[in-house]
PDB file of N, CA and C in Angstrom:
ATOM      1  N   UNK A   3     163.134 293.198 169.337  1.00 93.00           N
ATOM      2  CA  UNK A   3     161.902 292.947 170.053  1.00 93.00           C
ATOM      3  C   UNK A   3     161.435 291.542 169.686  1.00 93.00           C
ATOM      4  N   UNK A   4     161.490 290.630 170.654  1.00 92.00           N
ATOM      5  CA  UNK A   4     161.228 289.223 170.491  1.00 92.00           C
ATOM      6  C   UNK A   4     159.915 288.913 171.125  1.00 92.00           C
ATOM      7  N   UNK A   5     159.083 288.151 170.425  1.00 93.00           N
ATOM      8  CA  UNK A   5     157.841 287.653 170.975  1.00 93.00           C
ATOM      9  C   UNK A   5     156.572 288.483 170.571  1.00 93.00           C
ATOM     10  N   UNK A   6     156.737 289.519 169.829  1.00 93.00           N
ATOM     11  CA  UNK A   6     155.602 290.342 169.412  1.00 93.00           C
ATOM     12  C   UNK A   6     155.031 289.873 168.107  1.00 93.00           C
ATOM     13  N   UNK A   7     155.756 289.087 167.296  1.00 92.00           N
ATOM     14  CA  UNK A   7     155.354 288.673 166.060  1.00 92.00           C
ATOM     15  C   UNK A   7     156.124 287.362 165.700  1.00 92.00           C
ATOM     16  N   UNK A   8     155.780 286.704 164.666  1.00 87.00           N
ATOM     17  CA  UNK A   8     156.447 285.486 164.210  1.00 87.00           C
ATOM     18  C   UNK A   8     157.922 285.787 163.999  1.00 87.00           C
ATOM     19  N   UNK A   9     158.276 286.904 163.425  1.00 89.00           N
ATOM     20  CA  UNK A   9     159.654 287.329 163.257  1.00 89.00           C
ATOM     21  C   UNK A   9     160.010 288.458 164.246  1.00 89.00           C
ATOM     22  N   UNK A  10     161.303 288.594 164.484  1.00 93.00           N
ATOM     23  CA  UNK A  10     161.721 289.616 165.422  1.00 93.00           C
ATOM     24  C   UNK A  10     161.770 291.003 164.731  1.00 93.00           C
ATOM     25  N   UNK A  11     161.692 292.038 165.489  1.00 96.00           N
ATOM     26  CA  UNK A  11     161.926 293.433 165.086  1.00 96.00           C
ATOM     27  C   UNK A  11     163.162 293.927 165.703  1.00 96.00           C
ATOM     28  N   UNK A  12     164.099 294.394 164.880  1.00 95.00           N
ATOM     29  CA  UNK A  12     165.413 294.805 165.397  1.00 95.00           C
ATOM     30  C   UNK A  12     165.584 296.322 165.269  1.00 95.00           C
ATOM     31  N   UNK A  13     166.129 296.902 166.302  1.00 96.00           N
ATOM     32  CA  UNK A  13     166.368 298.326 166.329  1.00 96.00           C
ATOM     33  C   UNK A  13     167.876 298.530 166.358  1.00 96.00           C
ATOM     34  N   UNK A  14     168.332 299.442 165.485  1.00 96.00           N
ATOM     35  CA  UNK A  14     169.706 299.942 165.509  1.00 96.00           C
ATOM     36  C   UNK A  14     169.601 301.421 165.716  1.00 96.00           C
ATOM     37  N   UNK A  15     170.103 301.901 166.813  1.00 94.00           N
ATOM     38  CA  UNK A  15     169.969 303.323 167.153  1.00 94.00           C
ATOM     39  C   UNK A  15     171.275 303.987 167.093  1.00 94.00           C
ATOM     40  N   UNK A  16     171.310 305.192 166.504  1.00 90.00           N
ATOM     41  CA  UNK A  16     172.483 306.016 166.458  1.00 90.00           C
ATOM     42  C   UNK A  16     172.153 307.451 166.769  1.00 90.00           C
ATOM     43  N   UNK A  17     173.144 308.342 166.680  1.00 89.00           N
ATOM     44  CA  UNK A  17     172.937 309.742 167.047  1.00 89.00           C
ATOM     45  C   UNK A  17     171.872 310.418 166.229  1.00 89.00           C
ATOM     46  N   UNK A  18     171.683 310.074 164.954  1.00 91.00           N
ATOM     47  CA  UNK A  18     170.727 310.740 164.095  1.00 91.00           C
ATOM     48  C   UNK A  18     169.407 310.116 163.962  1.00 91.00           C
ATOM     49  N   UNK A  19     169.186 309.062 164.660  1.00 94.00           N
ATOM     50  CA  UNK A  19     167.895 308.383 164.586  1.00 94.00           C
ATOM     51  C   UNK A  19     168.090 306.848 164.631  1.00 94.00           C
ATOM     52  N   UNK A  20     167.088 306.118 164.117  1.00 96.00           N
ATOM     53  CA  UNK A  20     167.116 304.656 164.276  1.00 96.00           C
ATOM     54  C   UNK A  20     166.899 304.015 162.865  1.00 96.00           C
ATOM     55  N   UNK A  21     167.318 302.717 162.864  1.00 97.00           N
ATOM     56  CA  UNK A  21     167.079 301.823 161.758  1.00 97.00           C
ATOM     57  C   UNK A  21     166.274 300.694 162.279  1.00 97.00           C
ATOM     58  N   UNK A  22     165.218 300.332 161.617  1.00 96.00           N
ATOM     59  CA  UNK A  22     164.440 299.183 161.967  1.00 96.00           C
ATOM     60  C   UNK A  22     164.742 298.031 160.959  1.00 96.00           C
ATOM     61  N   UNK A  23     165.075 296.837 161.461  1.00 96.00           N
ATOM     62  CA  UNK A  23     165.322 295.725 160.600  1.00 96.00           C
ATOM     63  C   UNK A  23     164.148 294.754 160.774  1.00 96.00           C
ATOM     64  N   UNK A  24     163.415 294.545 159.712  1.00 95.00           N
ATOM     65  CA  UNK A  24     162.199 293.735 159.683  1.00 95.00           C
ATOM     66  C   UNK A  24     161.147 294.425 160.542  1.00 95.00           C
ATOM     67  N   UNK A  25     159.874 294.286 160.139  1.00 95.00           N
ATOM     68  CA  UNK A  25     158.806 295.129 160.757  1.00 95.00           C
ATOM     69  C   UNK A  25     157.661 294.359 161.317  1.00 95.00           C
ATOM     70  N   UNK A  26     157.747 293.063 161.492  1.00 94.00           N
ATOM     71  CA  UNK A  26     156.668 292.216 162.082  1.00 94.00           C
ATOM     72  C   UNK A  26     155.696 291.876 161.021  1.00 94.00           C
ATOM     73  N   UNK A  27     154.698 291.056 161.407  1.00 94.00           N
ATOM     74  CA  UNK A  27     153.683 290.472 160.453  1.00 94.00           C
ATOM     75  C   UNK A  27     152.631 291.508 160.067  1.00 94.00           C
ATOM     76  N   UNK A  28     152.275 292.394 160.978  1.00 95.00           N
ATOM     77  CA  UNK A  28     151.181 293.319 160.766  1.00 95.00           C
ATOM     78  C   UNK A  28     151.347 294.526 161.574  1.00 95.00           C
ATOM     79  N   UNK A  29     150.566 295.502 161.318  1.00 95.00           N
ATOM     80  CA  UNK A  29     150.748 296.904 162.009  1.00 95.00           C
ATOM     81  C   UNK A  29     150.509 296.809 163.525  1.00 95.00           C
ATOM     82  N   UNK A  30     149.536 296.006 163.900  1.00 97.00           N
ATOM     83  CA  UNK A  30     149.265 295.910 165.340  1.00 97.00           C
ATOM     84  C   UNK A  30     150.484 295.332 166.126  1.00 97.00           C
ATOM     85  N   UNK A  31     151.039 294.287 165.581  1.00 96.00           N
ATOM     86  CA  UNK A  31     152.246 293.676 166.240  1.00 96.00           C
ATOM     87  C   UNK A  31     153.455 294.604 166.152  1.00 96.00           C
ATOM     88  N   UNK A  32     153.568 295.328 165.020  1.00 96.00           N
ATOM     89  CA  UNK A  32     154.667 296.303 164.878  1.00 96.00           C
ATOM     90  C   UNK A  32     154.545 297.443 165.875  1.00 96.00           C
ATOM     91  N   UNK A  33     153.352 297.897 166.113  1.00 96.00           N
ATOM     92  CA  UNK A  33     153.158 298.943 167.087  1.00 96.00           C
ATOM     93  C   UNK A  33     153.503 298.516 168.483  1.00 96.00           C
ATOM     94  N   UNK A  34     153.197 297.285 168.853  1.00 97.00           N
ATOM     95  CA  UNK A  34     153.546 296.757 170.116  1.00 97.00           C
ATOM     96  C   UNK A  34     155.065 296.606 170.251  1.00 97.00           C
ATOM     97  N   UNK A  35     155.714 296.081 169.216  1.00 96.00           N
ATOM     98  CA  UNK A  35     157.169 295.981 169.235  1.00 96.00           C
ATOM     99  C   UNK A  35     157.839 297.405 169.340  1.00 96.00           C
ATOM    100  N   UNK A  36     157.274 298.317 168.490  1.00 95.00           N
ATOM    101  CA  UNK A  36     157.770 299.691 168.489  1.00 95.00           C
ATOM    102  C   UNK A  36     157.685 300.347 169.832  1.00 95.00           C
ATOM    103  N   UNK A  37     156.608 300.109 170.547  1.00 95.00           N
ATOM    104  CA  UNK A  37     156.436 300.702 171.920  1.00 95.00           C
ATOM    105  C   UNK A  37     157.519 300.111 172.856  1.00 95.00           C
ATOM    106  N   UNK A  38     157.760 298.834 172.741  1.00 95.00           N
ATOM    107  CA  UNK A  38     158.817 298.241 173.595  1.00 95.00           C
ATOM    108  C   UNK A  38     160.162 298.736 173.244  1.00 95.00           C
ATOM    109  N   UNK A  39     160.410 298.988 171.947  1.00 94.00           N
ATOM    110  CA  UNK A  39     161.740 299.483 171.519  1.00 94.00           C
ATOM    111  C   UNK A  39     161.927 300.973 171.848  1.00 94.00           C
ATOM    112  N   UNK A  40     160.857 301.727 172.023  1.00 92.00           N
ATOM    113  CA  UNK A  40     160.954 303.116 172.326  1.00 92.00           C
ATOM    114  C   UNK A  40     161.735 303.392 173.584  1.00 92.00           C
ATOM    115  N   UNK A  41     161.738 302.416 174.476  1.00 92.00           N
ATOM    116  CA  UNK A  41     162.544 302.609 175.755  1.00 92.00           C
ATOM    117  C   UNK A  41     164.048 302.698 175.434  1.00 92.00           C
ATOM    118  N   UNK A  42     164.468 302.248 174.302  1.00 90.00           N
ATOM    119  CA  UNK A  42     165.909 302.203 173.976  1.00 90.00           C
ATOM    120  C   UNK A  42     166.360 303.245 172.963  1.00 90.00           C
ATOM    121  N   UNK A  43     165.368 303.996 172.404  1.00 88.00           N
ATOM    122  CA  UNK A  43     165.710 304.934 171.304  1.00 88.00           C
ATOM    123  C   UNK A  43     164.801 306.138 171.311  1.00 88.00           C
ATOM    124  N   UNK A  44     165.277 307.202 170.878  1.00 80.00           N
ATOM    125  CA  UNK A  44     164.471 308.393 170.608  1.00 80.00           C
ATOM    126  C   UNK A  44     164.837 308.960 169.245  1.00 80.00           C
ATOM    127  N   UNK A  45     164.050 309.787 168.715  1.00 87.00           N
ATOM    128  CA  UNK A  45     164.330 310.400 167.434  1.00 87.00           C
ATOM    129  C   UNK A  45     163.655 309.633 166.297  1.00 87.00           C
ATOM    130  N   UNK A  46     163.853 310.076 165.076  1.00 95.00           N
ATOM    131  CA  UNK A  46     163.158 309.530 163.935  1.00 95.00           C
ATOM    132  C   UNK A  46     163.659 308.172 163.514  1.00 95.00           C
ATOM    133  N   UNK A  47     162.807 307.379 162.848  1.00 96.00           N
ATOM    134  CA  UNK A  47     163.224 306.198 162.136  1.00 96.00           C
ATOM    135  C   UNK A  47     163.725 306.695 160.780  1.00 96.00           C
ATOM    136  N   UNK A  48     165.028 306.482 160.543  1.00 97.00           N
ATOM    137  CA  UNK A  48     165.643 306.963 159.331  1.00 97.00           C
ATOM    138  C   UNK A  48     165.586 305.951 158.190  1.00 97.00           C
ATOM    139  N   UNK A  49     165.509 304.638 158.565  1.00 97.00           N
ATOM    140  CA  UNK A  49     165.485 303.611 157.492  1.00 97.00           C
ATOM    141  C   UNK A  49     164.815 302.320 158.000  1.00 97.00           C
ATOM    142  N   UNK A  50     164.309 301.579 157.124  1.00 96.00           N
ATOM    143  CA  UNK A  50     163.781 300.254 157.361  1.00 96.00           C
ATOM    144  C   UNK A  50     164.590 299.304 156.441  1.00 96.00           C
ATOM    145  N   UNK A  51     165.049 298.203 156.983  1.00 96.00           N
ATOM    146  CA  UNK A  51     165.769 297.197 156.215  1.00 96.00           C
ATOM    147  C   UNK A  51     164.990 295.926 156.318  1.00 96.00           C
ATOM    148  N   UNK A  52     164.722 295.361 155.095  1.00 94.00           N
ATOM    149  CA  UNK A  52     164.028 294.121 155.008  1.00 94.00           C
ATOM    150  C   UNK A  52     165.066 292.970 154.719  1.00 94.00           C
ATOM    151  N   UNK A  53     165.204 292.003 155.579  1.00 91.00           N
ATOM    152  CA  UNK A  53     166.147 290.913 155.328  1.00 91.00           C
ATOM    153  C   UNK A  53     165.698 290.060 154.194  1.00 91.00           C
ATOM    154  N   UNK A  54     164.367 289.878 154.042  1.00 86.00           N
ATOM    155  CA  UNK A  54     163.779 289.179 152.901  1.00 86.00           C
ATOM    156  C   UNK A  54     162.262 289.458 152.904  1.00 86.00           C
ATOM    157  N   UNK A  55     161.607 289.049 151.821  1.00 80.00           N
ATOM    158  CA  UNK A  55     160.271 289.480 151.658  1.00 80.00           C
ATOM    159  C   UNK A  55     159.356 288.302 151.980  1.00 80.00           C
ATOM    160  N   UNK A  56     159.204 287.998 153.300  1.00 79.00           N
ATOM    161  CA  UNK A  56     158.178 287.110 153.756  1.00 79.00           C
ATOM    162  C   UNK A  56     157.257 288.008 154.601  1.00 79.00           C
ATOM    163  N   UNK A  57     155.958 287.661 154.633  1.00 78.00           N
ATOM    164  CA  UNK A  57     155.002 288.531 155.305  1.00 78.00           C
ATOM    165  C   UNK A  57     155.313 288.855 156.719  1.00 78.00           C
ATOM    166  N   UNK A  58     155.966 287.874 157.459  1.00 78.00           N
ATOM    167  CA  UNK A  58     156.298 288.134 158.893  1.00 78.00           C
ATOM    168  C   UNK A  58     157.462 289.146 159.052  1.00 78.00           C
ATOM    169  N   UNK A  59     158.032 289.635 157.973  1.00 81.00           N
ATOM    170  CA  UNK A  59     159.149 290.574 158.060  1.00 81.00           C
ATOM    171  C   UNK A  59     158.755 291.925 157.520  1.00 81.00           C
ATOM    172  N   UNK A  60     157.702 292.049 156.748  1.00 87.00           N
ATOM    173  CA  UNK A  60     157.376 293.292 156.046  1.00 87.00           C
ATOM    174  C   UNK A  60     156.012 293.857 156.348  1.00 87.00           C
ATOM    175  N   UNK A  61     155.126 293.141 156.962  1.00 91.00           N
ATOM    176  CA  UNK A  61     153.708 293.516 157.112  1.00 91.00           C
ATOM    177  C   UNK A  61     153.447 294.680 158.076  1.00 91.00           C
ATOM    178  N   UNK A  62     154.373 295.054 158.919  1.00 93.00           N
ATOM    179  CA  UNK A  62     154.140 296.126 159.846  1.00 93.00           C
ATOM    180  C   UNK A  62     154.851 297.446 159.535  1.00 93.00           C
ATOM    181  N   UNK A  63     155.347 297.583 158.321  1.00 94.00           N
ATOM    182  CA  UNK A  63     156.145 298.784 157.967  1.00 94.00           C
ATOM    183  C   UNK A  63     155.465 300.152 158.219  1.00 94.00           C
ATOM    184  N   UNK A  64     154.202 300.211 157.994  1.00 94.00           N
ATOM    185  CA  UNK A  64     153.547 301.514 158.170  1.00 94.00           C
ATOM    186  C   UNK A  64     153.539 302.003 159.620  1.00 94.00           C
ATOM    187  N   UNK A  65     153.771 301.093 160.588  1.00 95.00           N
ATOM    188  CA  UNK A  65     153.830 301.534 161.970  1.00 95.00           C
ATOM    189  C   UNK A  65     155.143 302.295 162.234  1.00 95.00           C
ATOM    190  N   UNK A  66     156.123 302.105 161.372  1.00 95.00           N
ATOM    191  CA  UNK A  66     157.402 302.821 161.506  1.00 95.00           C
ATOM    192  C   UNK A  66     157.611 303.897 160.425  1.00 95.00           C
ATOM    193  N   UNK A  67     156.613 304.254 159.692  1.00 94.00           N
ATOM    194  CA  UNK A  67     156.754 305.044 158.480  1.00 94.00           C
ATOM    195  C   UNK A  67     156.535 306.533 158.698  1.00 94.00           C
ATOM    196  N   UNK A  68     156.196 306.968 159.937  1.00 93.00           N
ATOM    197  CA  UNK A  68     155.817 308.372 160.154  1.00 93.00           C
ATOM    198  C   UNK A  68     156.891 309.379 159.709  1.00 93.00           C
ATOM    199  N   UNK A  69     158.129 308.983 159.822  1.00 92.00           N
ATOM    200  CA  UNK A  69     159.249 309.889 159.452  1.00 92.00           C
ATOM    201  C   UNK A  69     159.767 309.717 158.047  1.00 92.00           C
ATOM    202  N   UNK A  70     158.986 309.012 157.234  1.00 96.00           N
ATOM    203  CA  UNK A  70     159.277 308.725 155.807  1.00 96.00           C
ATOM    204  C   UNK A  70     160.704 308.128 155.645  1.00 96.00           C
ATOM    205  N   UNK A  71     160.977 306.999 156.302  1.00 97.00           N
ATOM    206  CA  UNK A  71     162.325 306.457 156.253  1.00 97.00           C
ATOM    207  C   UNK A  71     162.663 305.856 154.873  1.00 97.00           C
ATOM    208  N   UNK A  72     163.985 305.783 154.635  1.00 97.00           N
ATOM    209  CA  UNK A  72     164.415 305.086 153.460  1.00 97.00           C
ATOM    210  C   UNK A  72     164.135 303.610 153.623  1.00 97.00           C
ATOM    211  N   UNK A  73     163.901 302.894 152.533  1.00 95.00           N
ATOM    212  CA  UNK A  73     163.596 301.473 152.552  1.00 95.00           C
ATOM    213  C   UNK A  73     164.754 300.747 151.820  1.00 95.00           C
ATOM    214  N   UNK A  74     165.308 299.746 152.472  1.00 96.00           N
ATOM    215  CA  UNK A  74     166.345 298.929 151.902  1.00 96.00           C
ATOM    216  C   UNK A  74     165.878 297.468 151.858  1.00 96.00           C
ATOM    217  N   UNK A  75     165.859 296.930 150.626  1.00 92.00           N
ATOM    218  CA  UNK A  75     165.380 295.545 150.408  1.00 92.00           C
ATOM    219  C   UNK A  75     165.989 294.943 149.188  1.00 92.00           C
ATOM    220  N   UNK A  76     165.876 293.627 149.119  1.00 87.00           N
ATOM    221  CA  UNK A  76     166.323 292.945 147.923  1.00 87.00           C
ATOM    222  C   UNK A  76     165.481 293.394 146.750  1.00 87.00           C
ATOM    223  N   UNK A  77     166.042 293.393 145.610  1.00 81.00           N
ATOM    224  CA  UNK A  77     165.291 293.787 144.404  1.00 81.00           C
ATOM    225  C   UNK A  77     164.123 292.861 144.229  1.00 81.00           C
TER     226      UNK A  77
END
């Protein structure tokens, strides 16, 4: 999802659900990106991957957390 936040939100969709890579700058932007991505995927968000810990990549995580996804990030 490009253009919803300073950083992009990426969806990887598989048979068992989805993985979100980076979550936008804040919850409002993440919800908008999530709504756009919903056209391409159904089912639960199984994991969130953070490429790095800058605010524009991690601020919207709670918008994707309803299914209690696993979180993958640098230590």
